[in-house]
Amino acid sequence: MLHELLLALLGFTGDLIVDEREQRKTLGLAFNSDSPLSDECTFKLAPDISFIEPSERDLIERLIKLGFYYRELDRFAKKSRNLSWIRSVTSVHPLERADELSKQSREKKPSVYRRAIANGIGEILSVYRSAVLHIEQKLLAETTPILATVTEGLNKFFVLFPPLYEVILEIERDDIRGGQLLNVLNKRCHCGVPELRTCLQRLLWNGHQVMYNQLAAWMVYGILQDPHGEFFIKRQDDGDLDHRSSQEEVSEKLARTSVHETSLTDWHSGFHISLDMLPDYIPMRLGESILFAGKAIRVLRNPSPAFQFQKDKSFQQTMRGSQRIRGFMHSDFPETETELDADLTGGELLPQSEADKIEAMLKDLKESSEFHKRSFECTVDSVRAIAASHLWQLVVVRADLNGHLKALKDYFLLEKGDFFQCFLEESRQLMRLPPRQSTGESDLMVPFQLAATKTIAEEDKYFSRVSLRMPSFGVTVRSSQADMVRSKVSLTGKANLTSDTSVDGWDAIALEYSVDWPMQLFFTQEVLSKYLKVFQYLIRLKRTQMELEKSWASVMHQDHIESAQHRKDGLNGSTSQQRRQGIRPMWRVREHMAFLIRNLQFYIQVDVIESQWKVLQTHIHDSQDFTELVGFHQEYLSALISQSFLDIGSVSRILDSIMKLCLQFCWNIENQESNPNTSELENIAEVRYLFTVILIQR
């Protein structure tokens, strides 16, 4: 009886101790290793046993539950550690292996985390087997074996096995994997039984070993090692992949995508954090730091082939610019950093010593017997700081970030005022006509290149990155003179803007700026679109200012000609005086318009752009973190847009309408110089006044 009890404690039933599942064989429902776990113990004493006392029956019934738990735990461990699904595909053709692996994954759902937990359970079961073997030896040595010896030797497992069985039951029932599995174990570790807490912490430690291996692959080598989708860092297109697609289709897709495009896609939208797999005890902030560190390592370890680091002329200019930056903030840079920069062309983007340092920090975490949140946070922050610092070196120092920012300021923010003044003057007559849909862009290229020849020096290496674009039109573009403001003044004194207040066709002029790797990491399409938004606003403002100045010059020139003609003909000066008296309201309106446009332009260029530029430069000098620079630059652009009123739709529309009124006024002056239409000028003046009042109120 005792020998059969010992066998039952190791999961083997017989005649006296039976498994109720075995009885299903007669019904054709044979029990096997793939059968689901039972919610209750199925090991029972045979009902026809009559020689056992009730007290002994109760004790044996309690003991054989340990055998049931042992068998179920062992079944879970063996099933989780089963690697036959790998062997089954080794003989498959390589082109069909991806489909076979995908099929096997869907059927058996392998999990490296479950395998790790199964290894921990195997350790606990080995201790249990040793205890049963020790009991057997003890019973054989005693002359009168008793059940109390068995109970005494296995007493601690009554505390361990039921909670462990509940854990694997929950894992199997809810198909828990990856970070979710770590969550379950971490929550159950908070218990008041020391022995159980130690066991659960050991299982959690085994699960963390897998997580640390994945972290090492991601944060040291930039590789996402996650064959079964259990890591909390995932590829963005994982959910969109069709598992039935063949290996040939995947290969063709990768072949069509260049390494350069893949790198940019990976950085901007290639990876994301899966909240389902992110353990609850790892904050979202740390998850984002891990995501950033891995992406940065991928960039540093896989530079674009076109990005060369030889000691050519351009690189030497960049180095001299870097030295000027460091000279400005010499107290903030340690000597070791300066020595590192002196040999930028000789080292890797991520030196092996730094990679070894990251790996050593993760190894220390891996070897710790318990998970310490504070240590984990410090390590992740340190790795992130290392990655951000080297990415800063790449973008700011080697790729000359400040030079690109200055170029964008020169051309998109109209810092090179002489160039754009010349461009607008050369294209003024062209812009008096509606742009042609087919040749609008090429028509502008002539004055654009002519202005560049007159004003852009040869040493401006960034001008070649700037190109002029004229987007195609979806609607018929009317003449600038014909596209005038139709404003109706209501009795309440407010201006009602109609659809005709939209900008004319030439206001769609756009600039494009070509950026190479690695500057696309910093200047995204979203960033360049914000620069373009400010540029189109500023060029419209400058064009309006120029038209007001040209109209004044035209009026004065015409007035001088007429005065000279009158003097030559010997006519009375009273006629000229009367004419001047008639157009004096027009001069006042023009002066008010010029005053508003001049001050608005001065405000944007000096109080907004220049002041925000100084703030940005200070941040660049004081920071050595790439993510900080990205945030500072976003703040810079947001400040430009908000302080220029471009993010306030009502104010922006009013300013556009004022500029349209100014242009309408200038065209009326030139078209009616000899006989100005006073009533129309008064109407424009009144509407202009209302717009100005509304703008001031807002």
XYZ file of C-alpha atoms in Angstrom, residues 39 41 54 145 168 250 351 359 401 432 456 459 461 481 483 533 570 612 687 693:
20
model
C -10.052 22.070 -12.288
C -8.064 16.549 -8.286
C -11.655 6.288 7.714
C 6.435 2.252 8.420
C -0.485 27.071 -14.451
C 8.614 38.732 -48.196
C 32.255 52.092 -29.948
C 25.794 44.587 -21.904
C 22.668 70.104 -37.307
C 0.637 89.973 -61.930
C 23.775 83.889 -52.910
C 30.266 79.299 -50.062
C 26.667 74.959 -49.540
C -6.216 91.526 -60.079
C -9.241 87.705 -57.355
C 3.610 76.828 -43.383
C 3.101 126.587 -68.438
C 13.121 82.039 -30.446
C -13.009 97.357 -44.449
C -9.899 96.599 -35.077
